[in-house]
mmCIF file of C-alpha atoms and ligand atoms in Angstrom:
data_model
loop_
_atom_site.group_PDB
_atom_site.id
_atom_site.type_symbol
_atom_site.label_atom_id
_atom_site.label_comp_id
_atom_site.label_asym_id
_atom_site.label_seq_id
_atom_site.Cartn_x
_atom_site.Cartn_y
_atom_site.Cartn_z
ATOM 1 C CA MET A 1 -19.973 -22.539 9.972
ATOM 2 C CA ALA A 2 -20.504 -19.343 11.889
ATOM 3 C CA THR A 3 -18.137 -17.680 9.377
ATOM 4 C CA THR A 4 -20.334 -19.096 6.787
ATOM 5 C CA ARG A 5 -23.569 -17.844 7.609
ATOM 6 C CA ARG A 6 -22.435 -15.256 8.440
ATOM 7 C CA GLN A 7 -21.917 -14.845 4.744
ATOM 8 C CA PHE A 8 -25.105 -16.302 3.721
ATOM 9 C CA LEU A 9 -27.005 -13.185 6.172
ATOM 10 C CA ARG A 10 -25.139 -10.943 4.087
ATOM 11 C CA LEU A 11 -25.768 -12.278 0.931
ATOM 12 C CA SER A 12 -29.421 -12.325 1.534
ATOM 13 C CA ALA A 13 -29.767 -8.607 2.765
ATOM 14 C CA LEU A 14 -27.501 -8.002 -0.780
ATOM 15 C CA ALA A 15 -29.892 -9.929 -2.614
ATOM 16 C CA GLY A 16 -32.236 -6.762 -3.155
ATOM 17 C CA SER A 17 -29.905 -4.947 -4.864
ATOM 18 C CA PHE A 18 -28.780 -7.120 -8.029
ATOM 19 C CA MET A 19 -26.738 -4.184 -9.177
ATOM 20 C CA ALA A 20 -24.213 -4.784 -6.163
ATOM 21 C CA PHE A 21 -23.586 -8.393 -6.153
ATOM 22 C CA ASN A 22 -23.920 -10.564 -9.467
ATOM 23 C CA LYS A 23 -25.353 -14.014 -9.335
ATOM 24 C CA SER A 24 -22.503 -16.543 -9.994
ATOM 25 C CA LYS A 25 -20.381 -14.628 -7.653
ATOM 26 C CA ALA A 26 -22.669 -15.985 -4.848
ATOM 27 C CA VAL A 27 -23.173 -18.878 -5.659
ATOM 28 C CA GLU A 28 -19.725 -19.227 -5.034
ATOM 29 C CA LEU A 29 -19.678 -17.963 -2.127
ATOM 30 C CA ILE A 30 -22.374 -19.782 0.152
ATOM 31 C CA ASN A 31 -19.924 -23.075 -1.923
ATOM 32 C CA ASP A 32 -16.813 -21.397 0.200
ATOM 33 C CA HIS A 33 -16.610 -23.730 3.086
ATOM 34 C CA SER A 34 -13.570 -23.510 3.434
ATOM 35 C CA GLU A 35 -12.017 -22.498 7.154
ATOM 36 C CA LYS A 36 -8.611 -22.839 6.291
ATOM 37 C CA VAL A 37 -6.526 -19.921 7.104
ATOM 38 C CA ILE A 38 -3.593 -19.827 5.753
ATOM 39 C CA LYS A 39 -1.096 -17.878 8.687
ATOM 40 C CA PRO A 40 1.272 -15.924 9.062
ATOM 41 C CA ILE A 41 1.003 -14.394 5.579
ATOM 42 C CA VAL A 42 3.253 -10.945 4.497
ATOM 43 C CA ILE A 43 2.252 -9.262 1.282
ATOM 44 C CA SER A 44 4.239 -6.216 -0.258
ATOM 45 C CA THR A 45 4.455 -4.335 -3.462
ATOM 46 C CA TRP A 46 7.779 -4.909 -5.787
ATOM 47 C CA ARG A 47 10.366 -6.598 -6.395
ATOM 48 C CA PHE A 48 11.920 -4.276 -3.392
ATOM 49 C CA GLY A 49 8.943 -6.579 -1.129
ATOM 50 C CA ILE A 50 11.291 -9.859 -1.630
ATOM 51 C CA GLN A 51 13.891 -8.501 0.924
ATOM 52 C CA ALA A 52 11.308 -6.365 3.250
ATOM 53 C CA ASN A 53 9.258 -9.306 3.670
ATOM 54 C CA ALA A 54 11.742 -11.648 5.122
ATOM 55 C CA GLY A 55 12.260 -8.932 7.367
ATOM 56 C CA ALA A 56 8.496 -9.600 8.411
ATOM 57 C CA TRP A 57 8.758 -13.555 8.207
ATOM 58 C CA LYS A 58 11.262 -13.375 11.045
ATOM 59 C CA ILE A 59 8.669 -12.214 13.073
ATOM 60 C CA LEU A 60 5.869 -13.545 11.902
ATOM 61 C CA SER A 61 7.082 -16.509 12.123
ATOM 62 C CA GLU A 62 7.967 -16.676 15.545
ATOM 63 C CA LYS A 63 4.134 -15.592 16.635
ATOM 64 C CA GLY A 64 5.049 -12.108 16.626
ATOM 65 C CA ARG A 65 2.618 -8.647 15.763
ATOM 66 C CA ALA A 66 1.201 -8.347 11.802
ATOM 67 C CA LEU A 67 2.261 -4.648 13.295
ATOM 68 C CA ASP A 68 6.040 -5.115 14.515
ATOM 69 C CA ALA A 69 6.239 -7.036 10.747
ATOM 70 C CA VAL A 70 5.163 -4.805 8.720
ATOM 71 C CA GLU A 71 7.003 -1.785 10.650
ATOM 72 C CA ALA A 72 10.552 -3.845 10.431
ATOM 73 C CA GLY A 73 9.493 -4.728 7.334
ATOM 74 C CA VAL A 74 9.657 -1.639 4.726
ATOM 75 C CA LYS A 75 12.454 -0.301 7.283
ATOM 76 C CA ILE A 76 14.903 -2.575 5.387
ATOM 77 C CA THR A 77 13.137 -0.706 2.237
ATOM 78 C CA GLU A 78 13.329 2.844 3.189
ATOM 79 C CA ALA A 79 17.088 2.016 4.575
ATOM 80 C CA ASP A 80 18.508 1.647 1.169
ATOM 81 C CA PRO A 81 19.918 3.712 -0.806
ATOM 82 C CA ASN A 82 19.283 1.835 -3.568
ATOM 83 C CA GLU A 83 15.647 2.022 -4.178
ATOM 84 C CA ARG A 84 15.427 5.066 -5.867
ATOM 85 C CA SER A 85 11.342 5.574 -4.483
ATOM 86 C CA VAL A 86 11.065 4.649 -0.798
ATOM 87 C CA GLY A 87 12.743 6.962 1.856
ATOM 88 C CA TYR A 88 16.860 7.155 1.759
ATOM 89 C CA GLY A 89 17.555 7.526 -1.596
ATOM 90 C CA GLY A 90 14.156 8.332 -2.746
ATOM 91 C CA ARG A 91 14.147 10.636 -5.698
ATOM 92 C CA PRO A 92 13.014 14.919 -4.766
ATOM 93 C CA ASP A 93 10.686 16.662 -5.431
ATOM 94 C CA ARG A 94 11.518 19.665 -7.910
ATOM 95 C CA ASP A 95 13.186 21.371 -5.367
ATOM 96 C CA GLY A 96 15.544 18.918 -4.305
ATOM 97 C CA ARG A 97 13.758 17.711 -1.194
ATOM 98 C CA VAL A 98 13.462 14.699 -0.442
ATOM 99 C CA THR A 99 10.065 14.694 1.333
ATOM 100 C CA LEU A 100 8.449 11.267 2.612
ATOM 101 C CA ASP A 101 4.870 10.244 3.209
ATOM 102 C CA ALA A 102 3.887 7.348 5.196
ATOM 103 C CA CYS A 103 1.416 5.146 7.360
ATOM 104 C CA ILE A 104 1.013 2.556 9.291
ATOM 105 C CA MET A 105 -2.959 0.687 10.718
ATOM 106 C CA ASP A 106 -3.258 -2.127 13.431
ATOM 107 C CA GLU A 107 -5.745 -4.681 14.364
ATOM 108 C CA PHE A 108 -7.945 -2.470 16.461
ATOM 109 C CA SER A 109 -7.876 0.427 13.767
ATOM 110 C CA ASN A 110 -5.404 3.036 15.680
ATOM 111 C CA ILE A 111 -3.644 4.879 12.496
ATOM 112 C CA GLY A 112 -1.056 6.920 12.222
ATOM 113 C CA SER A 113 0.669 9.060 9.621
ATOM 114 C CA VAL A 114 3.150 11.191 8.380
ATOM 115 C CA ALA A 115 3.173 13.641 5.416
ATOM 116 C CA CYS A 116 6.168 15.537 3.876
ATOM 117 C CA LEU A 117 8.108 14.539 6.350
ATOM 118 C CA GLU A 118 12.069 15.758 5.319
ATOM 119 C CA HIS A 119 15.304 14.286 6.548
ATOM 120 C CA ILE A 120 14.221 11.379 9.004
ATOM 121 C CA ILE A 121 15.566 7.614 7.923
ATOM 122 C CA HIS A 122 12.155 6.016 9.148
ATOM 123 C CA PRO A 123 8.678 7.837 8.491
ATOM 124 C CA ILE A 124 7.043 4.284 8.589
ATOM 125 C CA ALA A 125 8.300 5.103 12.508
ATOM 126 C CA VAL A 126 7.421 8.150 13.385
ATOM 127 C CA ALA A 127 3.823 7.155 11.544
ATOM 128 C CA ARG A 128 3.936 4.442 14.903
ATOM 129 C CA ALA A 129 4.976 6.928 16.992
ATOM 130 C CA VAL A 130 2.137 9.088 15.627
ATOM 131 C CA MET A 131 -0.469 6.554 16.521
ATOM 132 C CA GLU A 132 1.334 5.376 19.653
ATOM 133 C CA LYS A 133 2.234 8.799 21.335
ATOM 134 C CA THR A 134 -0.367 11.867 20.076
ATOM 135 C CA PRO A 135 -4.000 12.461 20.185
ATOM 136 C CA HIS A 136 -3.674 12.652 16.239
ATOM 137 C CA ALA A 137 -3.878 10.568 13.391
ATOM 138 C CA MET A 138 -0.950 12.549 11.057
ATOM 139 C CA LEU A 139 1.552 15.262 11.105
ATOM 140 C CA SER A 140 3.166 16.486 8.518
ATOM 141 C CA GLY A 141 5.963 19.144 7.146
ATOM 142 C CA GLU A 142 7.343 21.073 9.859
ATOM 143 C CA GLY A 143 5.693 19.637 12.364
ATOM 144 C CA ALA A 144 5.879 15.979 11.812
ATOM 145 C CA LEU A 145 9.880 17.181 11.430
ATOM 146 C CA ALA A 146 9.538 18.775 14.788
ATOM 147 C CA PHE A 147 7.656 15.850 16.606
ATOM 148 C CA ALA A 148 10.034 13.243 14.945
ATOM 149 C CA LEU A 149 12.989 15.248 16.762
ATOM 150 C CA ASP A 150 11.577 15.408 19.413
ATOM 151 C CA GLN A 151 11.063 11.812 19.836
ATOM 152 C CA GLY A 152 14.728 11.047 19.449
ATOM 153 C CA PHE A 153 14.508 10.911 15.393
ATOM 154 C CA LYS A 154 17.889 11.358 14.060
ATOM 155 C CA LYS A 155 17.973 14.554 11.180
ATOM 156 C CA GLU A 156 19.687 12.982 7.986
ATOM 157 C CA ASN A 157 20.107 14.152 4.716
ATOM 158 C CA LEU A 158 18.588 11.831 2.584
ATOM 159 C CA LEU A 159 19.819 13.200 -1.333
ATOM 160 C CA THR A 160 21.924 10.626 -2.704
ATOM 161 C CA LYS A 161 24.500 11.708 -4.853
ATOM 162 C CA THR A 162 22.701 9.620 -7.290
ATOM 163 C CA SER A 163 19.189 11.663 -6.454
ATOM 164 C CA GLU A 164 21.371 14.507 -6.481
ATOM 165 C CA GLU A 165 22.419 14.568 -10.000
ATOM 166 C CA GLU A 166 19.754 13.043 -11.779
ATOM 167 C CA TRP A 167 17.532 16.196 -9.869
ATOM 168 C CA LYS A 168 19.964 18.178 -11.202
ATOM 169 C CA ALA A 169 19.684 16.684 -14.863
ATOM 170 C CA TRP A 170 16.134 16.727 -14.755
ATOM 171 C CA LEU A 171 15.933 20.484 -14.027
ATOM 172 C CA LYS A 172 17.432 20.918 -17.684
ATOM 173 C CA THR A 173 14.318 20.938 -18.963
ATOM 174 C CA SER A 174 11.678 19.930 -15.839
ATOM 175 C CA GLU A 175 9.783 18.150 -18.229
ATOM 176 C CA TYR A 176 7.071 16.584 -15.635
ATOM 177 C CA LYS A 177 6.154 13.028 -17.258
ATOM 178 C CA PRO A 178 6.903 10.270 -14.715
ATOM 179 C CA LYS A 179 7.807 6.975 -16.852
ATOM 180 C CA VAL A 180 5.432 4.061 -15.614
ATOM 181 C CA ASN A 181 7.233 1.755 -13.618
ATOM 182 C CA ILE A 182 9.865 3.315 -13.488
ATOM 183 C CA GLU A 183 9.759 6.558 -11.704
ATOM 184 C CA ASN A 184 6.553 5.922 -10.560
ATOM 185 C CA HIS A 185 7.091 2.808 -9.142
ATOM 186 C CA ASP A 186 7.469 4.817 -5.818
ATOM 187 C CA THR A 187 5.816 2.442 -2.868
ATOM 188 C CA ILE A 188 6.234 -0.031 -1.027
ATOM 189 C CA GLY A 189 2.461 -1.267 0.405
ATOM 190 C CA MET A 190 3.096 -4.149 3.365
ATOM 191 C CA LEU A 191 0.287 -6.506 4.980
ATOM 192 C CA ALA A 192 0.189 -9.272 7.122
ATOM 193 C CA LEU A 193 -1.513 -11.507 9.002
ATOM 194 C CA ASP A 194 0.236 -12.521 12.218
ATOM 195 C CA MET A 195 -0.398 -16.583 14.328
ATOM 196 C CA ASN A 196 -3.302 -14.763 16.070
ATOM 197 C CA GLY A 197 -5.313 -13.637 13.182
ATOM 198 C CA ASN A 198 -4.593 -10.290 13.239
ATOM 199 C CA LEU A 199 -3.943 -7.985 10.780
ATOM 200 C CA SER A 200 -1.823 -4.997 10.159
ATOM 201 C CA GLY A 201 -0.420 -2.800 7.213
ATOM 202 C CA ALA A 202 2.303 -0.656 6.149
ATOM 203 C CA CYS A 203 3.015 1.875 3.713
ATOM 204 C CA THR A 204 5.889 4.648 2.654
ATOM 205 C CA THR A 205 7.146 6.568 -0.182
ATOM 206 C CA SER A 206 9.778 9.326 -1.473
ATOM 207 C CA GLY A 207 6.148 9.538 -3.987
ATOM 208 C CA ILE A 208 5.988 10.831 -7.086
ATOM 209 C CA ALA A 209 9.412 12.050 -8.511
ATOM 210 C CA TYR A 210 9.963 15.774 -9.121
ATOM 211 C CA LYS A 211 6.495 16.427 -7.563
ATOM 212 C CA MET A 212 6.110 19.688 -6.557
ATOM 213 C CA HIS A 213 7.426 20.469 -2.947
ATOM 214 C CA GLY A 214 4.096 20.027 -0.450
ATOM 215 C CA ARG A 215 2.551 17.477 -2.994
ATOM 216 C CA ILE A 216 1.309 14.882 -0.871
ATOM 217 C CA GLY A 217 0.070 11.404 -2.337
ATOM 218 C CA ASP A 218 -2.287 8.549 -1.158
ATOM 219 C CA SER A 219 0.663 6.746 1.019
ATOM 220 C CA PRO A 220 0.184 8.982 4.258
ATOM 221 C CA ILE A 221 -4.292 8.763 4.014
ATOM 222 C CA ILE A 222 -5.484 5.600 5.556
ATOM 223 C CA GLY A 223 -8.085 4.368 3.217
ATOM 224 C CA ALA A 224 -6.169 6.128 0.140
ATOM 225 C CA GLY A 225 -2.797 4.106 0.686
ATOM 226 C CA MET A 226 -3.288 1.612 2.910
ATOM 227 C CA TYR A 227 -6.527 0.599 5.011
ATOM 228 C CA VAL A 228 -7.010 -2.753 7.953
ATOM 229 C CA ASP A 229 -10.344 -4.035 8.800
ATOM 230 C CA ASN A 230 -9.611 -6.954 10.908
ATOM 231 C CA GLU A 231 -13.427 -8.260 10.524
ATOM 232 C CA VAL A 232 -12.286 -8.507 6.824
ATOM 233 C CA GLY A 233 -8.686 -7.950 5.367
ATOM 234 C CA ALA A 234 -6.159 -5.570 4.454
ATOM 235 C CA ALA A 235 -4.926 -3.802 1.454
ATOM 236 C CA ALA A 236 -2.450 -1.027 0.016
ATOM 237 C CA ALA A 237 -2.171 1.188 -3.392
ATOM 238 C CA THR A 238 0.835 1.791 -5.300
ATOM 239 C CA GLY A 239 1.143 3.815 -8.619
ATOM 240 C CA GLN A 240 -0.482 7.399 -9.324
ATOM 241 C CA GLY A 241 -2.135 8.737 -5.629
ATOM 242 C CA GLU A 242 -4.170 11.760 -6.942
ATOM 243 C CA GLU A 243 -5.697 8.329 -9.094
ATOM 244 C CA ILE A 244 -6.268 6.900 -5.695
ATOM 245 C CA ILE A 245 -7.162 9.177 -3.674
ATOM 246 C CA ARG A 246 -9.751 9.790 -6.070
ATOM 247 C CA ILE A 247 -11.524 6.924 -5.126
ATOM 248 C CA VAL A 248 -10.417 5.799 -1.490
ATOM 249 C CA GLY A 249 -8.499 3.198 -3.348
ATOM 250 C CA SER A 250 -7.714 0.504 -0.455
ATOM 251 C CA HIS A 251 -10.311 1.384 1.329
ATOM 252 C CA THR A 252 -12.633 0.427 -1.654
ATOM 253 C CA VAL A 253 -10.591 -3.008 -1.886
ATOM 254 C CA VAL A 254 -11.135 -3.951 1.711
ATOM 255 C CA GLU A 255 -15.091 -3.275 1.568
ATOM 256 C CA LEU A 256 -15.191 -4.929 -1.953
ATOM 257 C CA MET A 257 -13.894 -8.282 0.538
ATOM 258 C CA ARG A 258 -16.215 -7.483 2.768
ATOM 259 C CA GLN A 259 -19.118 -7.980 -0.120
ATOM 260 C CA GLY A 260 -16.891 -11.477 -0.726
ATOM 261 C CA PHE A 261 -15.287 -10.940 -2.898
ATOM 262 C CA SER A 262 -11.739 -11.854 -3.175
ATOM 263 C CA PRO A 263 -8.966 -10.119 -2.901
ATOM 264 C CA GLU A 264 -7.461 -9.998 -6.480
ATOM 265 C CA GLU A 265 -11.170 -9.674 -7.493
ATOM 266 C CA SER A 266 -11.253 -6.677 -5.327
ATOM 267 C CA CYS A 267 -8.416 -4.869 -6.093
ATOM 268 C CA LYS A 268 -9.182 -5.719 -10.079
ATOM 269 C CA LYS A 269 -12.800 -3.459 -9.412
ATOM 270 C CA ALA A 270 -11.095 -0.765 -7.943
ATOM 271 C CA VAL A 271 -9.085 -0.302 -10.745
ATOM 272 C CA GLU A 272 -12.362 -0.919 -13.219
ATOM 273 C CA ARG A 273 -13.391 2.077 -10.794
ATOM 274 C CA ILE A 274 -10.357 4.594 -11.814
ATOM 275 C CA LEU A 275 -10.553 3.754 -14.864
ATOM 276 C CA ALA A 276 -14.486 4.506 -15.464
ATOM 277 C CA SER A 277 -13.870 7.992 -13.503
ATOM 278 C CA ALA A 278 -10.973 8.585 -15.474
ATOM 279 C CA LYS A 279 -12.906 8.029 -18.506
ATOM 280 C CA LYS A 280 -16.006 10.506 -17.723
ATOM 281 C CA ARG A 281 -13.936 13.399 -17.018
ATOM 282 C CA ASN A 282 -12.206 12.172 -20.231
ATOM 283 C CA LYS A 283 -8.650 11.617 -18.641
ATOM 284 C CA SER A 284 -6.162 9.098 -20.202
ATOM 285 C CA LEU A 285 -4.695 6.670 -18.157
ATOM 286 C CA SER A 286 -1.923 4.884 -20.390
ATOM 287 C CA ASP A 287 1.138 6.687 -19.407
ATOM 288 C CA ILE A 288 0.692 6.092 -15.476
ATOM 289 C CA GLN A 289 -0.115 3.070 -13.494
ATOM 290 C CA ILE A 290 -2.197 1.852 -10.749
ATOM 291 C CA GLY A 291 -1.587 -1.122 -8.567
ATOM 292 C CA PHE A 292 -3.592 -2.908 -5.363
ATOM 293 C CA ILE A 293 -2.720 -5.407 -3.034
ATOM 294 C CA ALA A 294 -4.620 -7.601 -1.061
ATOM 295 C CA ILE A 295 -5.520 -10.142 1.931
ATOM 296 C CA ASN A 296 -8.333 -11.497 3.756
ATOM 297 C CA LYS A 297 -9.372 -12.632 6.953
ATOM 298 C CA LYS A 298 -8.292 -16.301 5.579
ATOM 299 C CA GLY A 299 -4.954 -15.098 4.308
ATOM 300 C CA GLN A 300 -6.143 -15.467 0.732
ATOM 301 C CA HIS A 301 -4.385 -13.186 -1.457
ATOM 302 C CA GLY A 302 -4.304 -10.619 -4.530
ATOM 303 C CA ALA A 303 -3.567 -8.056 -6.581
ATOM 304 C CA PHE A 304 -4.165 -6.020 -9.800
ATOM 305 C CA CYS A 305 -2.661 -3.145 -12.007
ATOM 306 C CA LEU A 306 -3.817 -0.768 -14.331
ATOM 307 C CA GLN A 307 -1.248 -1.547 -16.774
ATOM 308 C CA LYS A 308 1.177 -5.048 -17.105
ATOM 309 C CA GLY A 309 4.361 -4.400 -15.256
ATOM 310 C CA PHE A 310 3.249 -4.494 -11.147
ATOM 311 C CA ASN A 311 4.328 -7.170 -8.851
ATOM 312 C CA TYR A 312 4.004 -8.507 -5.462
ATOM 313 C CA ALA A 313 5.770 -10.089 -3.466
ATOM 314 C CA VAL A 314 4.157 -12.785 -1.353
ATOM 315 C CA TYR A 315 5.394 -14.952 1.672
ATOM 316 C CA SER A 316 3.486 -17.412 3.658
ATOM 317 C CA PRO A 317 3.545 -21.579 4.562
ATOM 318 C CA GLU A 318 2.645 -22.351 0.974
ATOM 319 C CA ILE A 319 4.718 -19.426 -1.170
ATOM 320 C CA ASN A 320 8.404 -19.247 -0.070
ATOM 321 C CA ASN A 321 8.565 -15.418 -0.635
ATOM 322 C CA GLN A 322 8.417 -14.946 -4.007
ATOM 323 C CA LEU A 323 7.145 -12.650 -6.621
ATOM 324 C CA ILE A 324 3.486 -12.922 -8.594
ATOM 325 C CA ASN A 325 2.600 -10.559 -11.667
ATOM 326 C CA ALA A 326 -0.757 -9.466 -11.132
ATOM 327 C CA LYS A 327 -3.254 -8.987 -14.400
ATOM 328 C CA ASN A 328 -3.468 -6.093 -15.530
ATOM 329 C CA LEU A 329 -6.694 -4.635 -16.796
ATOM 330 C CA ILE A 330 -5.458 -2.183 -20.370
HETATM 331 C C1 SD4 B 1 2.315 8.801 -4.624
HETATM 332 N N1 SD4 B 1 1.014 6.438 -4.280
HETATM 333 O O1 SD4 B 1 2.598 8.748 -3.708
HETATM 334 C C2 SD4 B 1 2.660 7.514 -4.216
HETATM 335 C C3 SD4 B 1 3.818 7.189 -5.514
HETATM 336 C C4 SD4 B 1 3.823 5.096 -5.665
HETATM 337 O O2 SD4 B 1 4.555 3.716 -7.251
HETATM 338 O O3 SD4 B 1 2.693 4.668 -5.427
HETATM 339 N N2 SD4 B 1 3.838 4.994 -6.764
HETATM 340 O O4 SD4 B 1 1.350 8.664 -5.695
#
C-alpha cells in the first residue's frame, strides 16, 4: 500500500504540470495496486544475452547479489572470441587497436568505469575494481591499464586473427559506415533484480567498429550507457553512443520510470527524444540503431529501439531465458 500511496502523492504533485503526465497514464497508475514483485530477474541486450543471463542466473537463483550476477554474466560475453563486439575478439578501432569501455553500478549507487582500456579481457572486472578499490569513478586509457596490471589482471592480445583480417580489408577503403545491427551491436548491457529486491547493472563493449582511436562511447558513462536507482529501476543502452550520450539515455529512462511510466514506455520515450533531437539538427538516423532495456523494482521489464532488429534476453521465474524482439520507432 505504501508504494501505491507514494505513487498517488507523486501523481498529485505532477498534476499541475499537464505537460509532464498524461491523464490516461495517471488512471492506469492509480489502478496499479499490484504489489507482486517478480524476482529474481535478469535481462540483457542482444542474442548473446541468453548465455550471459544463464551465468547471472546461477548466482541469482542461489540468492546471490545482483552485482555479482551482472559481473559474472557479462564476463561470459567478454571472454567469447566469437562475439565480435565485446571484449576478446571485438572489432578494433581504425588503428587496429581493441579498446574497451565498461561500467558497473550497484544498489548503493557505487559506481566504477573504465574507458578506452586495452589488453584486458575483462574490463567489467576492472570497472568493479575502480568502484571498490579507488576513490574515483572512472579510469581511462593508459591509466586504466596500469591500474588493472597493478591489480593483477593479465595483459593479453585481444585482436583475434579474424578481427585483424577484417580490419586490414576495411583499411583498403577506410570507409566509415557501420552497418545497422551488425558492427553496431556492440554492447552487452545487463540489469538484475536479486532475491533481496536490490538492483545492479553492468555494461561492456568494444564500441563502434573502426572508431577513431581514443573515442569513448556511452557505455562507460554512468547515466548514458547504464544507470541504476535502487528506489526505482535500472536501464541500459546499446547503439550509437554519440546519440545516447546526448540525452543521457539510461538515466532518462530511469527518471521516466520514476514518473510512473512502464519500462517499455520509458524506453520508447527516450528513443523518441533522440529522434526529436536529431530532427532539430537535420540529422538522419536511418542508418543507426539505438536500443534501451529497463527493469523496475517490481521486476517488470521492457525495451524499445529506433529501428527493427534489436532484441533482448529475459530470465525470470516467468520467462525461461528467452529472446524478446523490442518494438521499434521507425
Ligand atoms: C558505443 N553504444 O560504443 C556502444 C556501441 C553499441 O550497439 O552498443 N552498439 O557507442
